[in-house]
Every structure is written in structure tokens, then in C-alpha cells.
Amino acid sequence: MFHPEKSKHFTRHRDPESGVESWILTDGVAPYQQAFYFVNDSFSGDGRYLWFYCGFPPSQALCLGLLDLESDRIGIFPETQFLDASPAVRPETGEVFFFSGCELWKLAPRFDARPEFVNRLPEEIVRGRRPVRIATHITFSPNGRTICIDAGFGRDCFLGEMPLDGGECEIWEHIGFYANHAQFSPVDPDRILFAQDGYNDPVEGGMIPYRQRLWTIRRGGRAQALFPDIDTPKHGHEWWSADGRFIWFVHYGEGTFKTPPDNPEIIRVRPTSWPISHSHCSRDQSLLATDICCNEWDHMSVLFTDLKTGREIFVVRRMPKPAGITGRYHCHPHPRFTLSDRYVVYTTTLRNRADVAVTPVEPLLETLRK
């Protein structure tokens, strides 16, 4: 079992308001280091490998860094510049997959490794165009044979899957609106969750609004809005529960909710007055990690909640919004449970720059039990 807090590359930090201890990746390889977007785990399944985003301001390009907790070595791979928040770690092997242009590549967790080509979107879809994304964030099908794609080209979006053996891509539907955040169900290889989102029109400019945020699609079927009878632009930052029984999401201004995908109903899991932005639940759905990064505040926060008791504590109460970073990158905490829910991993700005941080869960629970 690997323990990030035992690595020489992490420094302990005690929050002055809550007293919670976190470990920050202070000995790094880039001036900007960020944990993965919360849908994807930054760690391999056994906890040996920690992958993270690396940036060199003012360049907006990001590439991948790696910490091997067995050898306690750290390194950077500048050849892995990727689209959107696409990187995903294969938990069984520690390999990382990412999109470069319209091509899918993978990289083994070795410091002498070189990227290996996996697959690409066919030219009849690409037609010489530059993609907005191919996968907002890569998710693997339950059988591990394909990944989910939400390929975007201007006003076009193609939902489907891309095989990891180099086989032909399967497009489930050509969507007639701006779609992103597609995620395979963790238990059903024939179902994808995705989002409709607002966007700047690539031809005429200006923001295009939307009414329905949450959608699902089944292989061979058509996309369906989860709540077609109501407007849901305040729903967002959705994810699947580990057992696939629920779709969780944030209702901006009201809290963290969930719904069963087959018979949708809004279940108000954690109503709150905090202006939360992103949430993530533990595998048994009893714990919640949440961030607050609203525009009206001059700082960001990370909050931990025990849903069984309703008690909560700030992991970090006040993190600055460093000038030139939060506006240039998608620099939000994006907390996520990881390593069998033993830790929460997130991005911190406590050093007035972006760094990866981890917080052990058991001390949080012990504090809440007092």
C-alpha cells in the first residue's frame, strides 16, 4: 500500500481555520501542477503512480507529469500535450491515455517511456478540421475495450466510442447541439451520460444558451434529456455513482443532488447555502467532497461532508485565486475521492500557484466524530 504523505516530494500543510492536514506536491517539475478533472482519478489503482497536469505560464498548453511513489521519482513528459481535460489513467496498469489532435495515445508509467499511438477519429468525420475536443475527459467502457468520445468540431458533435485495439470508431449519434462531458456508465457498456452546455459560437461569436443540461444515450438509440419538462441550466458537473445506479450533479445555488437514470427524479442529497461548484462522492455514496470557486469570492475552498450525519468540515477554508493562473487555466480544486476512498485529491493554490494536494479521509472522519 502506498502513502503519498510519506513521499519526500510532499509537504504537510495545516489549515489555520479548520486544522485539517493536507500534503502538497511542493517538490515538482513545473511551475503549474494540477490534479486531474474530478471525473478521472489521478492515481493508478494500486496507488503507486500519480499523474498530473503540468503547465508553463503564459503558455496555455498542458502536458503530463508523473510521480512514482515506489521509487519516489518524479518527471515530466512535454510530448504529451493534450486536448481539453482528456487524460485518464488505466487503473490496472497505471498507463495514461490522452488525445493529441484527433489521435488517441497512451504512455506507460516509466520515465523512459514514449507515447504509443492507439487510434484516431476517421477522416470522414474530421474532414480536415481542428477539433475542439475528441473526449472532454476519457472514460473507459465497463469491459475496458473502448473509450467514450464526444468529438466536437465547431457546431458539430459526435457521440460514441473508440476501440483501444485500433478498430473502427462507432458513432452512436451526430448531436445537433453543443455536447460535452460524455461519460460511460461504469456498469453498462451501452449507456453514456453527457451534457448540453453553453458555448461561444465558432462562426459568429457570442454565447449560445441552453435549456437541458443532463442527457443520456443508449447504443442504437437517440439522446434523451433526463428532465425534458423543466429547464435545467443550473444543473452541472455531473458524474456516475460507482455502482451506476445514480447520476450525481450539482444544482448551482442549492447543493448536490442525484437521480436514477431510468426513472429520473431529483433527489436532494445535500442541500446547502454554500455556493458550491463541483462535488464528488465516495464509492458507497456516504461521503462528499466539494469545492467552492464562485466568481463573487476572492478565494476558493474545499469542503468535506459526512452524509450519514450531515456534519462537515473545511479541508481548506481559503485558497487564493492567483492572478494570471485562474483566468488562464481551468484552475479549480476539483476534489475527488481516490485510493479506495482513503484520500481526497485536489488542486491547491495555497502557495499562490497551482499544486496537487492529497488529504487523508480517516482523520477527517475522526474530527467529525468528536
Coordinates of C-alpha atoms in Angstrom, one line a residue:
M1 CA 0.0 0.0 0.0
F2 CA 1.4 3.4 -1.0
H3 CA 1.0 6.5 1.1
P4 CA 1.5 9.9 -0.7
E5 CA 2.2 11.7 2.6
K6 CA 5.4 9.6 3.0
S7 CA 6.9 10.9 -0.2
K8 CA 9.8 13.4 0.0
H9 CA 8.0 15.4 -2.7
F10 CA 5.1 16.3 -0.5
T11 CA 5.0 19.0 2.3
R12 CA 2.4 18.9 5.1
H13 CA 0.1 21.9 5.4
R14 CA -2.3 22.5 8.3
D15 CA -5.3 24.7 7.6
P16 CA -5.3 27.6 10.1
E17 CA -9.1 27.7 10.4
S18 CA -10.1 24.0 10.3
G19 CA -6.9 22.4 11.5
V20 CA -7.1 19.8 8.7
E21 CA -3.8 18.5 7.4
S22 CA -3.1 18.1 3.7
W23 CA 0.0 17.1 1.8
I24 CA 1.1 19.4 -1.1
L25 CA 3.3 18.4 -4.0
T26 CA 5.8 21.2 -3.5
D27 CA 8.8 19.5 -5.0
G28 CA 7.7 19.3 -8.6
V29 CA 8.7 19.6 -12.2
A30 CA 6.7 22.6 -13.5
P31 CA 5.5 26.0 -12.2
Y32 CA 1.9 24.9 -12.7
Q33 CA 0.8 21.4 -11.5
Q34 CA -2.8 20.4 -11.3
A35 CA -4.7 17.3 -10.3
F36 CA -7.0 15.6 -13.0
Y37 CA -10.5 16.8 -13.5
F38 CA -12.6 15.2 -10.8
V39 CA -14.3 12.7 -13.2
N40 CA -10.9 11.0 -13.7
D41 CA -8.6 9.6 -11.0
S42 CA -5.1 11.0 -10.9
F43 CA -3.8 7.7 -9.3
S44 CA -3.3 4.2 -10.6
G45 CA -5.5 1.6 -8.9
D46 CA -2.7 0.4 -6.6
G47 CA -1.7 3.9 -5.7
R48 CA 1.9 3.6 -7.0
Y49 CA 1.6 6.2 -9.8
L50 CA 0.3 9.8 -9.5
W51 CA -0.2 11.5 -12.9
F52 CA -0.9 15.3 -13.0
Y53 CA -1.1 18.2 -15.4
C54 CA 1.9 20.5 -16.0
G55 CA 2.0 24.0 -17.3
F56 CA 4.5 26.7 -18.0
P57 CA 2.7 30.1 -18.0
P58 CA 2.0 32.1 -20.1
S59 CA 1.6 29.1 -22.4
Q60 CA -1.9 27.6 -22.1
A61 CA -0.6 24.2 -23.3
L62 CA -0.6 21.4 -20.6
C63 CA 1.4 18.2 -20.6
L64 CA 1.7 15.3 -18.1
G65 CA 3.9 14.8 -15.1
L66 CA 4.4 11.5 -13.1
L67 CA 5.3 10.7 -9.6
D68 CA 6.3 7.0 -8.9
L69 CA 5.7 6.5 -5.2
E70 CA 7.6 3.3 -5.1
S71 CA 10.9 4.8 -6.3
D72 CA 9.8 8.3 -5.2
R73 CA 11.0 9.7 -8.5
I74 CA 9.2 12.5 -10.4
G75 CA 9.3 13.5 -14.0
I76 CA 7.6 15.4 -16.9
F77 CA 6.7 14.4 -20.4
P78 CA 6.5 17.5 -22.6
E79 CA 5.5 15.4 -25.6
T80 CA 2.1 14.7 -24.0
Q81 CA 0.3 18.0 -24.7
F82 CA -3.3 17.1 -24.7
L83 CA -6.8 18.4 -25.7
D84 CA -9.3 19.6 -23.0
A85 CA -9.2 17.5 -19.8
S86 CA -8.8 14.3 -21.7
P87 CA -6.1 12.3 -19.8
A88 CA -7.3 9.2 -18.0
V89 CA -5.3 6.6 -16.0
R90 CA -6.0 2.9 -16.7
P91 CA -6.2 1.7 -13.0
E92 CA -4.9 -1.8 -13.7
T93 CA -1.7 -0.8 -15.4
G94 CA -1.0 2.8 -14.5
E95 CA -0.9 3.8 -18.2
V96 CA -2.3 7.2 -19.1
F97 CA -4.4 7.8 -22.2
F98 CA -4.7 11.3 -23.8
F99 CA -5.8 12.9 -27.0
S100 CA -3.4 14.9 -29.2
G101 CA -5.4 16.4 -32.0
C102 CA -7.7 13.7 -33.4
E103 CA -5.4 10.9 -32.2
L104 CA -5.5 8.8 -29.1
W105 CA -2.2 8.0 -27.5
K106 CA -1.1 6.1 -24.3
L107 CA 2.0 6.3 -22.2
A108 CA 3.4 3.7 -19.8
P109 CA 4.3 4.8 -16.2
R110 CA 8.0 4.7 -16.8
F111 CA 10.3 7.7 -17.1
D112 CA 12.0 6.3 -20.2
A113 CA 8.6 5.5 -21.9
R114 CA 7.5 7.2 -25.1
P115 CA 3.9 7.7 -26.2
E116 CA 2.3 4.9 -28.2
F117 CA -0.4 5.5 -30.9
V118 CA -3.7 3.9 -30.1
N119 CA -6.4 5.1 -32.6
R120 CA -7.8 8.1 -34.3
L121 CA -11.1 9.6 -35.4
P122 CA -11.8 8.8 -39.1
E123 CA -11.2 11.4 -41.7
E124 CA -14.8 11.3 -42.9
I125 CA -15.7 12.9 -39.6
V126 CA -12.7 15.1 -39.2
R127 CA -12.7 16.5 -42.8
G128 CA -9.5 18.5 -42.2
R129 CA -11.0 20.4 -39.3
R130 CA -9.3 21.2 -36.0
P131 CA -11.2 19.7 -33.1
V132 CA -12.5 21.5 -30.0
R133 CA -12.2 18.1 -28.3
I134 CA -12.4 14.4 -29.0
A135 CA -13.2 13.4 -25.4
T136 CA -13.8 16.0 -22.8
H137 CA -12.5 13.5 -20.3
I138 CA -11.7 9.9 -21.3
T139 CA -13.8 7.2 -19.6
F140 CA -13.4 3.5 -20.2
S141 CA -16.2 1.2 -21.0
P142 CA -17.0 -1.4 -18.3
N143 CA -15.4 -4.1 -20.4
G144 CA -12.3 -1.9 -20.9
R145 CA -12.3 -2.3 -24.6
T146 CA -13.3 1.2 -25.7
I147 CA -13.4 4.8 -24.5
C148 CA -16.2 7.3 -24.7
I149 CA -15.9 10.2 -27.2
D150 CA -17.8 13.5 -27.6
A151 CA -15.9 14.8 -30.6
G152 CA -16.6 18.5 -31.2
F153 CA -15.9 20.4 -34.4
G154 CA -17.3 23.9 -34.3
R155 CA -21.1 23.3 -34.2
D156 CA -20.9 19.5 -34.8
C157 CA -20.7 16.9 -32.1
F158 CA -20.3 13.2 -32.5
L159 CA -21.1 10.8 -29.5
G160 CA -19.8 7.3 -29.5
E161 CA -16.9 5.1 -28.7
M162 CA -13.3 4.5 -29.9
P163 CA -11.8 1.0 -29.6
L164 CA -8.4 0.6 -27.8
D165 CA -7.3 -2.1 -30.3
G166 CA -7.2 0.4 -33.2
G167 CA -10.6 -0.8 -34.6
E168 CA -13.2 1.4 -36.2
C169 CA -14.9 4.1 -34.2
E170 CA -18.6 3.7 -33.6
I171 CA -20.7 6.9 -33.7
W172 CA -23.9 6.5 -31.7
E173 CA -25.4 9.8 -32.8
H174 CA -24.5 13.0 -34.5
I175 CA -25.8 15.5 -32.0
G176 CA -27.4 18.7 -33.2
F177 CA -26.2 20.9 -30.3
Y178 CA -23.1 21.6 -28.3
A179 CA -22.5 18.4 -26.2
N180 CA -19.6 17.6 -23.9
H181 CA -18.7 15.9 -20.6
A182 CA -19.6 12.4 -22.0
Q183 CA -19.0 9.5 -19.6
F184 CA -19.5 5.8 -20.0
S185 CA -21.7 4.2 -17.4
P186 CA -19.4 2.2 -15.0
V187 CA -21.6 -0.9 -15.3
D188 CA -23.4 -0.7 -18.7
P189 CA -21.3 -0.6 -21.9
D190 CA -24.4 0.5 -23.9
R191 CA -25.1 3.7 -22.0
I192 CA -23.4 7.1 -22.0
L193 CA -24.1 10.2 -19.9
F194 CA -23.4 13.6 -21.4
A195 CA -24.2 17.3 -21.1
Q196 CA -25.5 20.1 -23.2
D197 CA -23.5 23.2 -22.5
G198 CA -23.4 26.9 -23.3
Y199 CA -20.7 27.9 -25.8
N200 CA -19.3 30.7 -27.9
D201 CA -20.4 30.3 -31.5
P202 CA -17.3 29.5 -33.5
V203 CA -18.5 31.4 -36.6
E204 CA -20.4 34.4 -35.3
G205 CA -19.2 34.7 -31.7
G206 CA -21.4 35.3 -28.7
M207 CA -22.6 32.9 -26.1
I208 CA -25.3 30.4 -27.1
P209 CA -27.5 29.5 -24.1
Y210 CA -29.1 26.1 -23.4
R211 CA -32.1 24.7 -21.5
Q212 CA -31.4 21.0 -20.8
R213 CA -28.1 20.1 -19.1
L214 CA -28.3 16.3 -18.4
W215 CA -28.7 13.7 -21.2
T216 CA -28.2 10.0 -21.7
I217 CA -28.0 7.9 -24.8
R218 CA -28.2 4.1 -25.4
R219 CA -26.3 2.3 -28.1
G220 CA -28.7 2.1 -31.1
G221 CA -31.0 4.8 -29.7
R222 CA -31.3 8.5 -29.6
A223 CA -30.2 11.0 -27.0
Q224 CA -32.8 11.8 -24.3
A225 CA -32.9 14.6 -21.8
L226 CA -33.2 13.4 -18.2
F227 CA -35.7 16.2 -17.3
P228 CA -37.4 17.2 -20.6
D229 CA -40.3 19.0 -18.9
I230 CA -38.2 21.5 -16.9
D231 CA -35.3 23.9 -17.7
T232 CA -32.1 22.8 -16.1
P233 CA -29.3 25.2 -16.9
K234 CA -28.4 25.3 -13.2
H235 CA -27.6 21.6 -13.2
G236 CA -24.0 20.7 -13.9
H237 CA -20.7 19.0 -13.2
E238 CA -22.3 15.6 -13.3
W239 CA -20.8 12.1 -12.7
W240 CA -21.9 8.5 -12.3
S241 CA -22.0 6.7 -8.9
A242 CA -19.6 3.8 -8.8
D243 CA -22.4 1.3 -9.0
G244 CA -24.1 3.1 -11.9
R245 CA -27.4 3.4 -10.1
F246 CA -27.3 7.1 -9.9
I247 CA -26.2 10.2 -11.8
W248 CA -25.0 12.8 -9.4
F249 CA -24.8 16.6 -10.2
V250 CA -24.5 20.0 -8.7
H251 CA -27.5 22.3 -8.6
Y252 CA -25.8 25.7 -8.5
G253 CA -27.1 27.7 -5.6
E254 CA -28.9 24.8 -4.0
G255 CA -26.5 21.9 -3.4
T256 CA -25.5 18.4 -4.5
F257 CA -28.3 16.2 -5.9
K258 CA -28.7 12.9 -7.7
T259 CA -31.2 11.0 -9.9
P260 CA -31.7 7.4 -11.0
P261 CA -31.1 7.4 -14.8
D262 CA -34.1 5.1 -15.7
N263 CA -36.8 6.8 -13.7
P264 CA -35.4 10.4 -13.2
E265 CA -36.4 12.2 -10.1
I266 CA -34.4 15.0 -8.3
I267 CA -33.1 13.6 -5.0
R268 CA -31.8 16.5 -2.9
V269 CA -28.9 14.7 -1.3
R270 CA -27.1 17.7 0.2
P271 CA -28.9 21.0 0.1
T272 CA -26.6 23.8 1.2
S273 CA -26.3 27.5 1.3
W274 CA -22.7 27.3 0.3
P275 CA -22.2 28.4 -3.4
I276 CA -20.6 25.1 -4.4
S277 CA -19.1 24.4 -7.8
H278 CA -18.1 20.7 -8.1
S279 CA -18.7 17.7 -5.9
H280 CA -17.7 14.0 -5.8
C281 CA -18.9 11.1 -3.7
S282 CA -17.2 8.1 -2.2
R283 CA -17.9 4.7 -3.7
D284 CA -20.6 3.9 -1.1
Q285 CA -22.1 7.4 -1.6
S286 CA -21.8 8.2 2.1
L287 CA -19.1 10.9 1.8
L288 CA -18.9 14.1 -0.2
A289 CA -16.0 16.3 -1.3
T290 CA -17.0 19.7 -2.7
D291 CA -15.3 22.8 -3.9
I292 CA -16.4 26.4 -3.8
C293 CA -14.9 28.6 -6.5
C294 CA -17.6 31.2 -7.3
N295 CA -16.8 34.4 -9.1
E296 CA -18.0 36.5 -6.2
W297 CA -15.4 35.3 -3.8
D298 CA -11.7 36.2 -3.8
H299 CA -10.8 32.8 -2.7
M300 CA -11.6 29.1 -3.2
S301 CA -12.5 26.4 -0.6
V302 CA -12.7 22.6 -0.3
L303 CA -15.4 21.1 1.9
F304 CA -15.8 17.5 3.3
T305 CA -19.2 16.2 4.3
D306 CA -20.3 13.0 6.1
L307 CA -23.7 12.4 4.5
K308 CA -24.7 10.0 7.2
T309 CA -24.5 12.5 10.0
G310 CA -24.7 15.8 8.0
R311 CA -21.6 17.1 9.6
E312 CA -19.0 18.9 7.5
I313 CA -15.5 20.4 7.8
F314 CA -13.4 22.5 5.5
V315 CA -10.4 20.7 4.1
V316 CA -9.1 24.1 3.1
R317 CA -11.0 27.3 4.0
R318 CA -9.3 29.9 1.9
M319 CA -7.1 29.4 -1.1
P320 CA -6.1 32.5 -3.2
K321 CA -7.0 33.0 -6.9
P322 CA -3.6 33.7 -8.3
A323 CA -3.5 36.4 -11.0
G324 CA -2.6 35.0 -14.4
I325 CA -3.5 31.4 -13.4
T326 CA -7.1 31.1 -12.6
G327 CA -8.1 33.0 -15.7
R328 CA -5.6 31.3 -18.0
Y329 CA -6.3 27.7 -16.9
H330 CA -9.3 25.8 -15.6
C331 CA -7.7 26.0 -12.2
H332 CA -10.4 24.8 -9.8
P333 CA -9.8 22.4 -6.8
H334 CA -11.9 19.6 -8.4
P335 CA -11.8 17.3 -5.3
R336 CA -12.1 13.6 -5.9
F337 CA -12.1 10.5 -3.6
T338 CA -9.2 8.2 -4.5
L339 CA -7.3 5.1 -3.5
S340 CA -10.3 3.2 -2.2
D341 CA -11.7 6.4 -0.6
R342 CA -8.6 6.7 1.7
Y343 CA -7.8 10.1 0.3
V344 CA -9.2 13.2 -1.4
V345 CA -7.0 14.5 -4.2
Y346 CA -7.5 18.1 -5.4
T347 CA -5.7 21.2 -6.8
T348 CA -4.5 23.7 -4.3
T349 CA -3.3 27.3 -4.8
L350 CA -2.0 27.9 -1.2
R351 CA 1.5 28.7 -2.5
N352 CA -0.1 31.3 -4.9
R353 CA 0.4 28.8 -7.7
A354 CA -1.3 25.5 -8.7
D355 CA -0.1 22.3 -6.9
V356 CA -1.5 18.8 -6.4
A357 CA -2.7 18.1 -2.9
V358 CA -4.0 15.0 -1.0
T359 CA -5.9 14.8 2.3
P360 CA -6.3 11.5 4.2
V361 CA -10.0 10.8 4.9
E362 CA -9.8 8.9 8.2
P363 CA -8.6 12.0 10.2
L364 CA -11.5 14.0 8.7
L365 CA -14.0 11.4 10.0
E366 CA -12.3 11.2 13.4
T367 CA -12.6 15.0 13.7
L368 CA -16.3 14.9 12.7
R369 CA -17.0 12.2 15.3
K370 CA -15.7 14.3 18.2

